[in-house]
Amino acid sequence: RRLGRRPPVTLLDVFRQHARSRPRHPLLLFQDEVYTFQDLEKLSNKAAWAFSRRLGLESGGTVAVLMPNEPGYLWTWLALAKLGCAMACLNCNVRGAALTHALGAAGARVMVASAGERGFGGI
């Protein structure tokens, strides 16, 4: 029903509504860290600013993301959604020819990777 509305209600819209109405409620528990809606709102805004200013990302672009399941993945996704960029999710366990193929299929001109993915070489 929500997608049938014009304009459709997106997951980003729902997140923003919760961030406004319950900013201090827990959203994510990762190891010993608890992230609230407010935390994710702030972190995703900072990431969106950096992606826009430093990487020149604009609405309509595609960004390849090579990150494991970690909190940064969530605020990266939110930041890209706020900018209107599509996110091509790459499996961080893939290397070599398979990764090269995935990058080509994504059609992204930018790739964002976590610090643990530096120097993955072998593309």
Short mmCIF file of C-alpha atoms in Angstrom, two decimals:
data_model
loop_
_atom_site.label_atom_id
_atom_site.label_comp_id
_atom_site.label_asym_id
_atom_site.label_seq_id
_atom_site.Cartn_x
_atom_site.Cartn_y
_atom_site.Cartn_z
CA ARG A 1 0.00 0.00 0.00
CA ARG A 2 2.76 2.44 0.84
CA LEU A 3 4.46 1.98 -2.51
CA GLY A 4 1.10 2.58 -4.21
CA ARG A 5 1.04 6.11 -2.83
CA ARG A 6 2.29 8.95 -4.97
CA PRO A 7 5.03 9.63 -4.13
CA PRO A 8 5.69 6.21 -2.58
CA VAL A 9 6.73 5.95 1.06
CA THR A 10 10.29 4.61 1.18
CA LEU A 11 12.29 2.95 3.93
CA LEU A 12 14.25 6.19 4.22
CA ASP A 13 10.98 8.06 4.86
CA VAL A 14 10.06 5.59 7.61
CA PHE A 15 13.53 5.88 9.16
CA ARG A 16 13.34 9.68 9.17
CA GLN A 17 9.90 9.59 10.78
CA HIS A 18 11.21 7.36 13.58
CA ALA A 19 14.35 9.50 13.97
CA ARG A 20 12.11 12.54 14.54
CA SER A 21 9.53 10.86 16.78
CA ARG A 22 11.83 8.63 18.88
CA PRO A 23 15.41 9.85 18.47
CA ARG A 24 16.78 8.20 21.61
CA HIS A 25 15.22 4.78 21.06
CA PRO A 26 17.68 1.99 20.30
CA LEU A 27 17.82 0.97 16.65
CA LEU A 28 20.92 -1.21 16.41
CA LEU A 29 22.88 -3.35 18.84
CA PHE A 30 26.31 -4.34 17.54
CA GLN A 31 28.61 -6.16 19.97
CA ASP A 32 28.67 -3.83 23.01
CA GLU A 33 27.52 -0.72 21.12
CA VAL A 34 23.95 0.55 21.03
CA TYR A 35 23.03 2.98 18.25
CA THR A 36 19.89 5.09 18.51
CA PHE A 37 17.85 6.55 15.68
CA GLN A 38 19.50 9.88 16.47
CA ASP A 39 22.97 8.32 16.24
CA LEU A 40 22.24 6.81 12.83
CA GLU A 41 20.69 10.07 11.63
CA LYS A 42 23.81 12.03 12.57
CA LEU A 43 26.27 9.45 11.23
CA SER A 44 24.41 9.09 7.94
CA ASN A 45 24.23 12.88 7.54
CA LYS A 46 28.00 13.13 8.04
CA ALA A 47 28.58 10.33 5.54
CA ALA A 48 26.21 11.92 3.02
CA TRP A 49 28.04 15.23 3.37
CA ALA A 50 31.42 13.55 2.86
CA PHE A 51 30.19 11.51 -0.12
CA SER A 52 28.73 14.61 -1.73
CA ARG A 53 31.58 17.05 -1.04
CA ARG A 54 34.60 14.78 -1.26
CA LEU A 55 33.47 12.21 -3.80
CA GLY A 56 31.15 14.44 -5.83
CA LEU A 57 28.24 12.00 -5.60
CA GLU A 58 24.95 13.23 -6.98
CA SER A 59 21.44 11.89 -7.23
CA GLY A 60 21.07 9.16 -9.82
CA GLY A 61 24.58 7.77 -9.45
CA THR A 62 25.45 4.21 -8.47
CA VAL A 63 27.97 3.41 -5.74
CA ALA A 64 29.51 -0.03 -5.23
CA VAL A 65 29.74 -0.87 -1.53
CA LEU A 66 32.20 -3.50 -0.28
CA MET A 67 31.58 -3.78 3.45
CA PRO A 68 30.95 -6.59 5.92
CA ASN A 69 27.95 -6.62 8.25
CA GLU A 70 28.89 -3.75 10.54
CA PRO A 71 27.19 -0.54 11.71
CA GLY A 72 28.93 1.51 9.02
CA TYR A 73 27.04 -0.46 6.40
CA LEU A 74 23.74 0.88 7.71
CA TRP A 75 24.73 4.55 7.80
CA THR A 76 26.41 4.19 4.42
CA TRP A 77 23.15 2.87 2.97
CA LEU A 78 21.17 5.68 4.61
CA ALA A 79 23.66 8.31 3.38
CA LEU A 80 23.44 7.05 -0.20
CA ALA A 81 19.63 6.94 -0.01
CA LYS A 82 19.62 10.54 1.25
CA LEU A 83 21.72 11.54 -1.76
CA GLY A 84 19.48 9.61 -4.16
CA CYS A 85 22.24 7.19 -5.16
CA ALA A 86 21.70 3.53 -5.89
CA MET A 87 23.81 1.14 -3.83
CA ALA A 88 25.35 -1.89 -5.52
CA CYS A 89 26.01 -4.29 -2.65
CA LEU A 90 29.13 -6.37 -3.23
CA ASN A 91 29.85 -9.55 -1.30
CA CYS A 92 32.98 -8.78 0.74
CA ASN A 93 34.06 -12.43 0.48
CA VAL A 94 34.35 -12.29 -3.32
CA ARG A 95 37.70 -11.60 -4.92
CA GLY A 96 39.43 -11.88 -8.28
CA ALA A 97 37.44 -12.37 -11.48
CA ALA A 98 34.11 -12.61 -9.63
CA LEU A 99 34.67 -9.22 -7.97
CA THR A 100 35.77 -7.69 -11.26
CA HIS A 101 32.59 -8.98 -12.90
CA ALA A 102 30.40 -7.66 -10.05
CA LEU A 103 32.02 -4.23 -10.28
CA GLY A 104 31.49 -4.12 -14.03
CA ALA A 105 27.87 -5.21 -13.74
CA ALA A 106 27.20 -2.56 -11.09
CA GLY A 107 28.19 0.24 -13.44
CA ALA A 108 29.42 2.29 -10.48
CA ARG A 109 32.05 4.96 -10.88
CA VAL A 110 32.77 4.99 -7.13
CA MET A 111 33.36 2.19 -4.64
CA VAL A 112 33.10 2.56 -0.87
CA ALA A 113 34.86 -0.07 1.24
CA SER A 114 35.41 -0.51 4.95
CA ALA A 115 38.89 -0.11 6.38
CA GLY A 116 39.17 -3.90 6.64
CA GLU A 117 38.83 -4.17 2.85
CA ARG A 118 41.86 -1.99 2.03
CA GLY A 119 44.40 -3.52 -0.23
CA PHE A 120 42.13 -6.37 -1.26
CA GLY A 121 44.19 -6.53 -4.45
CA GLY A 122 43.54 -9.33 -6.87
CA ILE A 123 40.70 -7.59 -8.67
#
